[in-house]
PDB file of C-alpha atoms in Angstrom:
ATOM      1  CA  UNK C  15      11.267  -4.710  15.944  1.00  0.00           C
ATOM      2  CA  UNK C  16      10.375   0.056  15.318  1.00  0.00           C
ATOM      3  CA  UNK C  17      14.550   1.390  15.681  1.00  0.00           C
ATOM      4  CA  UNK C  18      12.596   5.181  14.749  1.00  0.00           C
ATOM      5  CA  UNK C  19      11.576   7.465  16.908  1.00  0.00           C
ATOM      6  CA  UNK C  20       8.160   8.651  17.032  1.00  0.00           C
ATOM      7  CA  UNK C  21       9.067  11.509  18.092  1.00  0.00           C
ATOM      8  CA  UNK C  22      10.891  12.728  15.147  1.00  0.00           C
ATOM      9  CA  UNK C  23       7.829  12.901  12.793  1.00  0.00           C
ATOM     10  CA  UNK C  24       7.183  16.267  14.572  1.00  0.00           C
ATOM     11  CA  UNK C  25       9.305  18.077  12.064  1.00  0.00           C
ATOM     12  CA  UNK C  26       6.619  17.045   9.405  1.00  0.00           C
ATOM     13  CA  UNK C  27       4.507  19.221  10.701  1.00  0.00           C
ATOM     14  CA  UNK C  28       6.714  21.941   9.933  1.00  0.00           C
ATOM     15  CA  UNK C  29       7.450  21.155   6.067  1.00  0.00           C
ATOM     16  CA  UNK C  30       6.161  23.973   3.510  1.00  0.00           C
ATOM     17  CA  UNK C  31       2.706  22.425   1.612  1.00  0.00           C
ATOM     18  CA  UNK C  32       4.181  21.061  -1.753  1.00  0.00           C
ATOM     19  CA  UNK C  33       7.734  20.386  -2.784  1.00  0.00           C
ATOM     20  CA  UNK C  34       9.235  19.332  -5.847  1.00  0.00           C
ATOM     21  CA  UNK C  35      12.095  16.201  -6.504  1.00  0.00           C
ATOM     22  CA  UNK C  36      15.271  16.921  -8.195  1.00  0.00           C
ATOM     23  CA  UNK C  37      14.661  16.937 -11.813  1.00  0.00           C
ATOM     24  CA  UNK C  38      16.719  13.012 -11.704  1.00  0.00           C
ATOM     25  CA  UNK C  39      12.402  12.296 -10.512  1.00  0.00           C
ATOM     26  CA  UNK C  40      10.782  13.724 -13.336  1.00  0.00           C
ATOM     27  CA  UNK C  41       8.278  16.007 -13.396  1.00  0.00           C
ATOM     28  CA  UNK C  42       6.257  14.308  -9.622  1.00  0.00           C
ATOM     29  CA  UNK C  43       4.904  16.940  -7.537  1.00  0.00           C
ATOM     30  CA  UNK C  44       5.013  16.332  -3.302  1.00  0.00           C
ATOM     31  CA  UNK C  45       2.274  17.928  -1.304  1.00  0.00           C
ATOM     32  CA  UNK C  46       1.818  17.594   2.506  1.00  0.00           C
ATOM     33  CA  UNK C  47      -1.499  16.294   3.164  1.00  0.00           C
ATOM     34  CA  UNK C  48      -3.532  15.629   7.278  1.00  0.00           C
ATOM     35  CA  UNK C  49      -2.372  11.993   6.212  1.00  0.00           C
ATOM     36  CA  UNK C  50       0.803  11.882   4.874  1.00  0.00           C
ATOM     37  CA  UNK C  51       2.867  13.318   1.818  1.00  0.00           C
ATOM     38  CA  UNK C  52       0.886  12.372  -1.504  1.00  0.00           C
ATOM     39  CA  UNK C  53       2.698  11.987  -4.854  1.00  0.00           C
ATOM     40  CA  UNK C  54       1.527  13.715  -8.496  1.00  0.00           C
ATOM     41  CA  UNK C  55       2.802  12.633 -11.783  1.00  0.00           C
ATOM     42  CA  UNK C  56       1.574  13.492 -14.993  1.00  0.00           C
ATOM     43  CA  UNK C  57       1.715   9.977 -17.585  1.00  0.00           C
ATOM     44  CA  UNK C  58       4.282  10.329 -20.135  1.00  0.00           C
ATOM     45  CA  UNK C  59       2.253   6.803 -22.106  1.00  0.00           C
ATOM     46  CA  UNK C  60      -0.087   5.002 -21.272  1.00  0.00           C
ATOM     47  CA  UNK C  61       0.854   1.598 -21.988  1.00  0.00           C
ATOM     48  CA  UNK C  62      -3.094  -0.246 -22.398  1.00  0.00           C
ATOM     49  CA  UNK C  63      -3.243  -3.428 -19.589  1.00  0.00           C
ATOM     50  CA  UNK C  64      -4.159  -7.171 -19.806  1.00  0.00           C
ATOM     51  CA  UNK C  65      -6.282  -8.926 -19.035  1.00  0.00           C
ATOM     52  CA  UNK C  66      -4.438 -11.499 -16.222  1.00  0.00           C
ATOM     53  CA  UNK C  67      -4.761 -15.344 -16.921  1.00  0.00           C
ATOM     54  CA  UNK C  68      -6.869 -17.391 -15.875  1.00  0.00           C
ATOM     55  CA  UNK C  69      -5.981 -18.653 -11.373  1.00  0.00           C
ATOM     56  CA  UNK C  70      -5.110 -23.085 -11.497  1.00  0.00           C
ATOM     57  CA  UNK C  71      -8.217 -24.570  -9.694  1.00  0.00           C
ATOM     58  CA  UNK C  72      -6.507 -24.132  -6.137  1.00  0.00           C
ATOM     59  CA  UNK C  73      -5.833 -20.382  -6.545  1.00  0.00           C
ATOM     60  CA  UNK C  74      -8.189 -17.382  -5.892  1.00  0.00           C
ATOM     61  CA  UNK C  75      -8.445 -13.154  -6.214  1.00  0.00           C
ATOM     62  CA  UNK C  76      -8.485 -12.366  -2.708  1.00  0.00           C
ATOM     63  CA  UNK C  77      -8.131  -8.867  -2.742  1.00  0.00           C
ATOM     64  CA  UNK C  78      -8.004  -6.442  -5.662  1.00  0.00           C
ATOM     65  CA  UNK C  79      -9.228  -3.293  -6.229  1.00  0.00           C
ATOM     66  CA  UNK C  80      -8.187  -2.307  -9.420  1.00  0.00           C
ATOM     67  CA  UNK C  81      -9.863  -0.193 -11.707  1.00  0.00           C
ATOM     68  CA  UNK C  82      -9.742  -1.590 -15.384  1.00  0.00           C
ATOM     69  CA  UNK C  83     -12.130  -4.367 -15.913  1.00  0.00           C
ATOM     70  CA  UNK C  84     -13.598  -4.638 -12.007  1.00  0.00           C
ATOM     71  CA  UNK C  85     -16.484  -2.887 -11.068  1.00  0.00           C
ATOM     72  CA  UNK C  86     -15.680  -4.359  -7.434  1.00  0.00           C
ATOM     73  CA  UNK C  87     -13.615  -4.259  -5.137  1.00  0.00           C
ATOM     74  CA  UNK C  88     -12.838  -7.270  -3.680  1.00  0.00           C
ATOM     75  CA  UNK C  89     -12.114  -8.084  -0.543  1.00  0.00           C
ATOM     76  CA  UNK C  90     -13.009  -4.939   0.697  1.00  0.00           C
ATOM     77  CA  UNK C  91     -14.062  -4.491   4.086  1.00  0.00           C
ATOM     78  CA  UNK C  92     -18.063  -3.249   4.639  1.00  0.00           C
ATOM     79  CA  UNK C  93     -18.442   0.180   5.288  1.00  0.00           C
ATOM     80  CA  UNK C  94     -19.244  -0.447   9.072  1.00  0.00           C
ATOM     81  CA  UNK C  95     -16.732  -2.600   9.815  1.00  0.00           C
ATOM     82  CA  UNK C  96     -13.248   0.044  11.666  1.00  0.00           C
ATOM     83  CA  UNK C  97     -10.657  -1.567   9.860  1.00  0.00           C
ATOM     84  CA  UNK C  98     -11.939   0.526   6.823  1.00  0.00           C
ATOM     85  CA  UNK C  99     -14.849   2.507   7.413  1.00  0.00           C
ATOM     86  CA  UNK C 100     -14.950   2.272   3.047  1.00  0.00           C
ATOM     87  CA  UNK C 101     -17.991   3.668   1.638  1.00  0.00           C
ATOM     88  CA  UNK C 102     -18.689   1.150  -0.916  1.00  0.00           C
ATOM     89  CA  UNK C 103     -21.339   3.844  -3.400  1.00  0.00           C
ATOM     90  CA  UNK C 104     -20.380   6.492  -5.784  1.00  0.00           C
ATOM     91  CA  UNK C 105     -17.374   4.009  -7.370  1.00  0.00           C
ATOM     92  CA  UNK C 106     -15.012   6.301 -10.451  1.00  0.00           C
ATOM     93  CA  UNK C 107     -14.564   4.189 -13.178  1.00  0.00           C
ATOM     94  CA  UNK C 108     -12.458   4.520 -14.983  1.00  0.00           C
ATOM     95  CA  UNK C 109     -10.199   2.447 -18.060  1.00  0.00           C
ATOM     96  CA  UNK C 110      -7.316   3.102 -16.455  1.00  0.00           C
ATOM     97  CA  UNK C 111      -6.137   0.428 -13.948  1.00  0.00           C
ATOM     98  CA  UNK C 112      -4.596   2.722 -11.260  1.00  0.00           C
ATOM     99  CA  UNK C 113      -3.800   6.898 -11.111  1.00  0.00           C
ATOM    100  CA  UNK C 114      -0.539   9.032 -12.068  1.00  0.00           C
ATOM    101  CA  UNK C 115      -1.261   9.699  -7.641  1.00  0.00           C
ATOM    102  CA  UNK C 116       0.254   8.092  -4.731  1.00  0.00           C
ATOM    103  CA  UNK C 117       1.046   7.787  -0.984  1.00  0.00           C
ATOM    104  CA  UNK C 118       5.130   8.651  -0.784  1.00  0.00           C
ATOM    105  CA  UNK C 119       7.004   6.106   1.224  1.00  0.00           C
ATOM    106  CA  UNK C 120       9.741   6.596   2.607  1.00  0.00           C
ATOM    107  CA  UNK C 121      13.263   4.943   4.437  1.00  0.00           C
ATOM    108  CA  UNK C 122      14.044   6.937   7.629  1.00  0.00           C
ATOM    109  CA  UNK C 123      17.763   8.305   5.737  1.00  0.00           C
ATOM    110  CA  UNK C 124      16.097   9.698   2.929  1.00  0.00           C
ATOM    111  CA  UNK C 125      18.096  12.896   2.039  1.00  0.00           C
ATOM    112  CA  UNK C 126      15.441  14.869   0.323  1.00  0.00           C
ATOM    113  CA  UNK C 127      13.003  14.115   3.781  1.00  0.00           C
ATOM    114  CA  UNK C 128      15.613  14.273   6.228  1.00  0.00           C
ATOM    115  CA  UNK C 129      13.678  14.123  10.037  1.00  0.00           C
ATOM    116  CA  UNK C 130      11.080  12.248   9.194  1.00  0.00           C
ATOM    117  CA  UNK C 131      11.835   9.303  10.163  1.00  0.00           C
ATOM    118  CA  UNK C 132      10.659   7.026   7.292  1.00  0.00           C
ATOM    119  CA  UNK C 133       6.693   6.476   5.953  1.00  0.00           C
ATOM    120  CA  UNK C 134       4.741   3.284   5.785  1.00  0.00           C
ATOM    121  CA  UNK C 135       1.805   2.599   4.857  1.00  0.00           C
ATOM    122  CA  UNK C 136      -0.824  -0.480   4.668  1.00  0.00           C
ATOM    123  CA  UNK C 137      -3.833  -1.161   3.460  1.00  0.00           C
ATOM    124  CA  UNK C 138      -6.947  -3.487   4.540  1.00  0.00           C
ATOM    125  CA  UNK C 139      -8.488  -6.384   3.530  1.00  0.00           C
ATOM    126  CA  UNK C 140     -10.786  -8.777   4.384  1.00  0.00           C
ATOM    127  CA  UNK C 141     -10.661 -12.401   3.321  1.00  0.00           C
ATOM    128  CA  UNK C 142     -14.191 -13.985   1.993  1.00  0.00           C
ATOM    129  CA  UNK C 143     -16.112 -16.988   4.390  1.00  0.00           C
ATOM    130  CA  UNK C 144     -17.407 -19.256   1.073  1.00  0.00           C
ATOM    131  CA  UNK C 145     -15.885 -22.759   0.255  1.00  0.00           C
ATOM    132  CA  UNK C 146     -12.368 -20.757  -0.700  1.00  0.00           C
ATOM    133  CA  UNK C 147     -11.853 -19.333   2.711  1.00  0.00           C
ATOM    134  CA  UNK C 148     -14.202 -22.041   4.786  1.00  0.00           C
ATOM    135  CA  UNK C 149     -11.619 -22.750   6.864  1.00  0.00           C
ATOM    136  CA  UNK C 150      -8.686 -20.893   6.412  1.00  0.00           C
ATOM    137  CA  UNK C 151      -6.485 -20.052   3.640  1.00  0.00           C
ATOM    138  CA  UNK C 152      -3.344 -18.259   2.878  1.00  0.00           C
ATOM    139  CA  UNK C 153      -1.241 -15.238   0.099  1.00  0.00           C
ATOM    140  CA  UNK C 154       0.513 -16.601  -2.393  1.00  0.00           C
ATOM    141  CA  UNK C 155       1.385 -13.440  -4.001  1.00  0.00           C
ATOM    142  CA  UNK C 156       0.144  -9.548  -3.506  1.00  0.00           C
ATOM    143  CA  UNK C 157       0.196  -7.111  -7.178  1.00  0.00           C
ATOM    144  CA  UNK C 158       0.856  -3.454  -6.608  1.00  0.00           C
ATOM    145  CA  UNK C 159       2.036  -0.400  -8.191  1.00  0.00           C
ATOM    146  CA  UNK C 160       4.843   0.401  -6.062  1.00  0.00           C
ATOM    147  CA  UNK C 161       7.250   2.910  -8.013  1.00  0.00           C
ATOM    148  CA  UNK C 162      10.576   4.429  -7.456  1.00  0.00           C
ATOM    149  CA  UNK C 163      10.796   7.648  -7.046  1.00  0.00           C
ATOM    150  CA  UNK C 164      14.457   7.746  -9.219  1.00  0.00           C
ATOM    151  CA  UNK C 165      15.645  11.221  -7.202  1.00  0.00           C
ATOM    152  CA  UNK C 166      18.882  11.405  -6.030  1.00  0.00           C
ATOM    153  CA  UNK C 167      20.197   9.815  -3.376  1.00  0.00           C
ATOM    154  CA  UNK C 168      17.440   7.504  -3.047  1.00  0.00           C
ATOM    155  CA  UNK C 169      16.891   3.884  -3.526  1.00  0.00           C
ATOM    156  CA  UNK C 170      14.539   1.450  -5.097  1.00  0.00           C
ATOM    157  CA  UNK C 171      14.261  -0.784  -1.837  1.00  0.00           C
ATOM    158  CA  UNK C 172      11.008  -1.962  -0.102  1.00  0.00           C
ATOM    159  CA  UNK C 173       9.555  -4.656   2.184  1.00  0.00           C
ATOM    160  CA  UNK C 174       6.112  -5.701   1.328  1.00  0.00           C
ATOM    161  CA  UNK C 175       4.264  -7.404   4.788  1.00  0.00           C
ATOM    162  CA  UNK C 176       0.571  -9.060   6.015  1.00  0.00           C
ATOM    163  CA  UNK C 177      -0.180  -8.187   9.396  1.00  0.00           C
ATOM    164  CA  UNK C 178      -3.374  -9.357  11.452  1.00  0.00           C
ATOM    165  CA  UNK C 179      -5.341  -6.223  12.665  1.00  0.00           C
ATOM    166  CA  UNK C 180      -6.564  -5.077  15.676  1.00  0.00           C
ATOM    167  CA  UNK C 181      -9.867  -4.834  16.055  1.00  0.00           C
ATOM    168  CA  UNK C 182      -9.562  -0.848  15.822  1.00  0.00           C
ATOM    169  CA  UNK C 183      -8.763  -0.461  12.944  1.00  0.00           C
ATOM    170  CA  UNK C 184      -4.877  -0.522  12.888  1.00  0.00           C
ATOM    171  CA  UNK C 185      -2.330  -3.004  12.029  1.00  0.00           C
ATOM    172  CA  UNK C 186      -1.137  -5.484  15.235  1.00  0.00           C
ATOM    173  CA  UNK C 187       1.067  -8.059  14.486  1.00  0.00           C
ATOM    174  CA  UNK C 188       3.060 -10.023  11.295  1.00  0.00           C
ATOM    175  CA  UNK C 189       1.061 -12.669   9.863  1.00  0.00           C
ATOM    176  CA  UNK C 190       4.383 -15.663   9.342  1.00  0.00           C
ATOM    177  CA  UNK C 191       3.459 -19.162  10.750  1.00  0.00           C
ATOM    178  CA  UNK C 192       4.796 -20.875   8.112  1.00  0.00           C
ATOM    179  CA  UNK C 193       7.136 -18.255   6.758  1.00  0.00           C
ATOM    180  CA  UNK C 194       9.162 -14.557   7.085  1.00  0.00           C
ATOM    181  CA  UNK C 195       5.692 -13.502   6.768  1.00  0.00           C
ATOM    182  CA  UNK C 196       7.562 -10.244   4.655  1.00  0.00           C
ATOM    183  CA  UNK C 197       9.049 -10.082   1.127  1.00  0.00           C
ATOM    184  CA  UNK C 198      12.758  -7.304   0.110  1.00  0.00           C
ATOM    185  CA  UNK C 199      11.484  -6.408  -3.281  1.00  0.00           C
ATOM    186  CA  UNK C 200      12.920  -3.456  -5.375  1.00  0.00           C
ATOM    187  CA  UNK C 201      10.849  -1.461  -7.703  1.00  0.00           C
ATOM    188  CA  UNK C 202      11.729  -0.794 -11.226  1.00  0.00           C
ATOM    189  CA  UNK C 203       9.749   0.967 -12.913  1.00  0.00           C
ATOM    190  CA  UNK C 204      10.141   5.561 -12.081  1.00  0.00           C
ATOM    191  CA  UNK C 205       6.396   6.574 -11.082  1.00  0.00           C
ATOM    192  CA  UNK C 206       4.651   7.113 -12.696  1.00  0.00           C
ATOM    193  CA  UNK C 207       4.151   4.437 -14.769  1.00  0.00           C
ATOM    194  CA  UNK C 208       0.646   2.634 -16.090  1.00  0.00           C
ATOM    195  CA  UNK C 209      -0.965   0.537 -16.646  1.00  0.00           C
ATOM    196  CA  UNK C 210       0.889  -3.136 -17.316  1.00  0.00           C
ATOM    197  CA  UNK C 211       2.529  -6.031 -14.769  1.00  0.00           C
ATOM    198  CA  UNK C 212       5.529  -4.727 -15.409  1.00  0.00           C
ATOM    199  CA  UNK C 213       4.926  -1.258 -13.929  1.00  0.00           C
ATOM    200  CA  UNK C 214       3.781  -3.126 -10.454  1.00  0.00           C
ATOM    201  CA  UNK C 215       6.267  -5.562  -8.218  1.00  0.00           C
ATOM    202  CA  UNK C 216       5.011  -8.878  -7.287  1.00  0.00           C
ATOM    203  CA  UNK C 217       5.554  -9.989  -3.611  1.00  0.00           C
ATOM    204  CA  UNK C 218       5.827 -13.249  -4.320  1.00  0.00           C
ATOM    205  CA  UNK C 219       4.997 -15.313  -0.682  1.00  0.00           C
ATOM    206  CA  UNK C 220       5.225 -18.979  -2.167  1.00  0.00           C
ATOM    207  CA  UNK C 221       7.800 -20.233   0.281  1.00  0.00           C
ATOM    208  CA  UNK C 222       8.014 -23.977  -0.735  1.00  0.00           C
ATOM    209  CA  UNK C 223       5.785 -26.698  -2.347  1.00  0.00           C
ATOM    210  CA  UNK C 224       2.325 -26.081  -0.369  1.00  0.00           C
ATOM    211  CA  UNK C 225       3.769 -23.368   1.780  1.00  0.00           C
ATOM    212  CA  UNK C 226       2.666 -20.313   1.684  1.00  0.00           C
ATOM    213  CA  UNK C 227       1.297 -17.469   4.147  1.00  0.00           C
ATOM    214  CA  UNK C 228      -1.009 -18.477   6.395  1.00  0.00           C
ATOM    215  CA  UNK C 229      -3.044 -19.654   7.531  1.00  0.00           C
ATOM    216  CA  UNK C 230      -5.941 -16.420   7.374  1.00  0.00           C
ATOM    217  CA  UNK C 231      -8.375 -16.935   9.229  1.00  0.00           C
ATOM    218  CA  UNK C 232     -12.289 -16.591   7.261  1.00  0.00           C
ATOM    219  CA  UNK C 233     -14.279 -13.121   7.637  1.00  0.00           C
ATOM    220  CA  UNK C 234     -10.783 -11.456   9.671  1.00  0.00           C
ATOM    221  CA  UNK C 235     -10.075  -8.132   8.723  1.00  0.00           C
ATOM    222  CA  UNK C 236      -6.384  -8.288   7.032  1.00  0.00           C
ATOM    223  CA  UNK C 237      -3.249  -5.953   6.188  1.00  0.00           C
ATOM    224  CA  UNK C 238      -0.415  -5.750   3.773  1.00  0.00           C
ATOM    225  CA  UNK C 239       2.390  -3.778   4.084  1.00  0.00           C
ATOM    226  CA  UNK C 240       4.659  -2.162   1.901  1.00  0.00           C
ATOM    227  CA  UNK C 241       7.622  -0.134   4.210  1.00  0.00           C
ATOM    228  CA  UNK C 242      11.304   1.369   3.721  1.00  0.00           C
ATOM    229  CA  UNK C 243      13.174   0.127   6.732  1.00  0.00           C
ATOM    230  CA  UNK C 244      10.672   2.053   9.647  1.00  0.00           C
ATOM    231  CA  UNK C 245       8.408  -1.259  10.580  1.00  0.00           C
ATOM    232  CA  UNK C 246      10.241  -3.977   9.522  1.00  0.00           C
ATOM    233  CA  UNK C 247      14.339  -2.864   9.133  1.00  0.00           C
ATOM    234  CA  UNK C 248      15.940  -3.276   5.878  1.00  0.00           C
ATOM    235  CA  UNK C 249      19.488  -2.295   5.482  1.00  0.00           C
ATOM    236  CA  UNK C 250      19.177  -2.190   1.703  1.00  0.00           C
ATOM    237  CA  UNK C 251      15.873   0.855   2.143  1.00  0.00           C
ATOM    238  CA  UNK C 252      16.997   3.067   4.593  1.00  0.00           C
ATOM    239  CA  UNK C 253      17.275   6.030   1.798  1.00  0.00           C
ATOM    240  CA  UNK C 254      14.647   4.305  -0.053  1.00  0.00           C
ATOM    241  CA  UNK C 255      12.057   6.937  -1.348  1.00  0.00           C
ATOM    242  CA  UNK C 256       8.826   5.253  -3.586  1.00  0.00           C
ATOM    243  CA  UNK C 257       4.938   6.315  -4.207  1.00  0.00           C
ATOM    244  CA  UNK C 258       2.803   3.334  -3.672  1.00  0.00           C
ATOM    245  CA  UNK C 259      -0.338   4.798  -6.699  1.00  0.00           C
ATOM    246  CA  UNK C 260      -3.082   4.963  -6.145  1.00  0.00           C
ATOM    247  CA  UNK C 261      -6.374   2.762  -7.213  1.00  0.00           C
ATOM    248  CA  UNK C 262      -9.485   4.770 -10.057  1.00  0.00           C
ATOM    249  CA  UNK C 263     -11.613   3.951  -7.428  1.00  0.00           C
ATOM    250  CA  UNK C 264     -13.657   7.289  -5.647  1.00  0.00           C
ATOM    251  CA  UNK C 265     -15.251   7.412  -2.456  1.00  0.00           C
ATOM    252  CA  UNK C 266     -13.189   5.104  -0.135  1.00  0.00           C
ATOM    253  CA  UNK C 267     -14.319   6.712   3.140  1.00  0.00           C
ATOM    254  CA  UNK C 268     -11.117   6.688   4.793  1.00  0.00           C
ATOM    255  CA  UNK C 269      -6.626   6.535   3.631  1.00  0.00           C
ATOM    256  CA  UNK C 270      -5.541   3.707   5.164  1.00  0.00           C
ATOM    257  CA  UNK C 271      -3.717   3.915   7.684  1.00  0.00           C
ATOM    258  CA  UNK C 272       0.051   5.500   8.069  1.00  0.00           C
ATOM    259  CA  UNK C 273       2.742   4.865   9.894  1.00  0.00           C
ATOM    260  CA  UNK C 274       5.372   7.560  11.091  1.00  0.00           C
ATOM    261  CA  UNK C 275       8.072   6.651  13.551  1.00  0.00           C
ATOM    262  CA  UNK C 276       6.935   3.761  14.000  1.00  0.00           C
ATOM    263  CA  UNK C 277       3.433   4.164  15.387  1.00  0.00           C
ATOM    264  CA  UNK C 278       0.160   3.814  13.615  1.00  0.00           C
ATOM    265  CA  UNK C 279      -1.811   7.183  12.718  1.00  0.00           C
ATOM    266  CA  UNK C 280      -5.489   7.307  11.093  1.00  0.00           C
ATOM    267  CA  UNK C 281      -7.725  10.383  11.347  1.00  0.00           C
ATOM    268  CA  UNK C 282      -8.766   9.816  14.995  1.00  0.00           C
ATOM    269  CA  UNK C 283      -5.155   9.774  16.297  1.00  0.00           C
ATOM    270  CA  UNK C 284      -4.895  12.018  18.827  1.00  0.00           C
ATOM    271  CA  UNK C 285      -0.785  11.937  20.155  1.00  0.00           C
ATOM    272  CA  UNK C 286       2.701  13.681  19.902  1.00  0.00           C
ATOM    273  CA  UNK C 287       3.010  11.002  16.740  1.00  0.00           C
ATOM    274  CA  UNK C 288       0.242  11.594  15.275  1.00  0.00           C
ATOM    275  CA  UNK C 289       0.675  15.583  14.762  1.00  0.00           C
ATOM    276  CA  UNK C 290       0.833  15.582  11.791  1.00  0.00           C
ATOM    277  CA  UNK C 291      -2.851  14.372  11.209  1.00  0.00           C
ATOM    278  CA  UNK C 292      -3.704  18.223  11.466  1.00  0.00           C
ATOM    279  CA  UNK C 293      -7.087  16.807  13.187  1.00  0.00           C
ATOM    280  CA  UNK C 294      -8.358  20.651  12.937  1.00  0.00           C
ATOM    281  CA  UNK C 295      -9.768  19.140   9.680  1.00  0.00           C
ATOM    282  CA  UNK C 296     -11.835  16.363  11.039  1.00  0.00           C
ATOM    283  CA  UNK C 297      -9.831  14.113   9.744  1.00  0.00           C
ATOM    284  CA  UNK C 298     -11.207  12.609   6.496  1.00  0.00           C
ATOM    285  CA  UNK C 299     -14.438  12.321   4.640  1.00  0.00           C
ATOM    286  CA  UNK C 300     -15.293  10.624   1.584  1.00  0.00           C
ATOM    287  CA  UNK C 301     -13.608  11.163  -1.965  1.00  0.00           C
ATOM    288  CA  UNK C 302     -10.128   9.973  -1.696  1.00  0.00           C
ATOM    289  CA  UNK C 303      -8.459   5.873  -2.306  1.00  0.00           C
ATOM    290  CA  UNK C 304      -6.711   3.565  -1.447  1.00  0.00           C
ATOM    291  CA  UNK C 305      -3.560   2.096  -3.015  1.00  0.00           C
ATOM    292  CA  UNK C 306      -3.812  -0.282  -6.010  1.00  0.00           C
ATOM    293  CA  UNK C 307      -3.170  -3.807  -4.958  1.00  0.00           C
ATOM    294  CA  UNK C 308      -4.529  -6.938  -6.215  1.00  0.00           C
ATOM    295  CA  UNK C 309      -3.395 -10.275  -4.228  1.00  0.00           C
ATOM    296  CA  UNK C 310      -4.308 -13.836  -5.331  1.00  0.00           C
ATOM    297  CA  UNK C 311      -5.100 -16.157  -2.498  1.00  0.00           C
ATOM    298  CA  UNK C 312      -4.771 -20.709  -2.044  1.00  0.00           C
ATOM    299  CA  UNK C 313      -7.461 -22.129  -0.531  1.00  0.00           C
TER     300      UNK C 313
END
């Protein structure tokens, strides 16, 4: 249950166009965009990523939009789906796994951004209709480049959860049939870091032997949500501040919804709570990117 007032986000529209975090947070530039606060940094050092080991027989790649070694976006919604409106043509394929930029995720009491009320970000995925998910399937784990900013007075605690789609392109209900439906994680790496598993966060949804997050229906849309005491209250995360780094792919069509004050905002949103979207630019056209993540599923 959301505990923050949606009206708190109105002050977001009054923020200046660019921000600078304290020196403790390295050289990170924060810019206000119609969809939320975007962080951009410069890699000090890049460690080449390595291929993940082969998955056990019963596990499979449910979603993967990491850039390296992945010419296709596995589990991305089709371009004509309201879930994401992703344009799967025109990918930019590079050797890096993710970009030194991403969406800023804030706790409601972040001392650097008072009055915003916190932000959460969601990334959509679609379950397959193949043998791996013929009747149903589940989520075993989600790996994502979620990193702390290291800013003074902030924490690195976040929550990763999976939500069903409401049929109109925003998260609707928490998937929690076999467990709590969410995992509390600590973002240890400091943004921007790339590109090994140690630079990522792993949300493990293995509740016990044979019990995972699900069941999920085949060919259906779901969302991975990352928040800091906004969508799912977490007392340890009220002052958390982190960045969910973008994938290397471009031309995704539109950005994932950004939750401000507990309301999921999309480029077509018209409400007081989503006034920060700035519809004057017509929402978001092609050329944008989603945050990066890998989901391991289990039959």
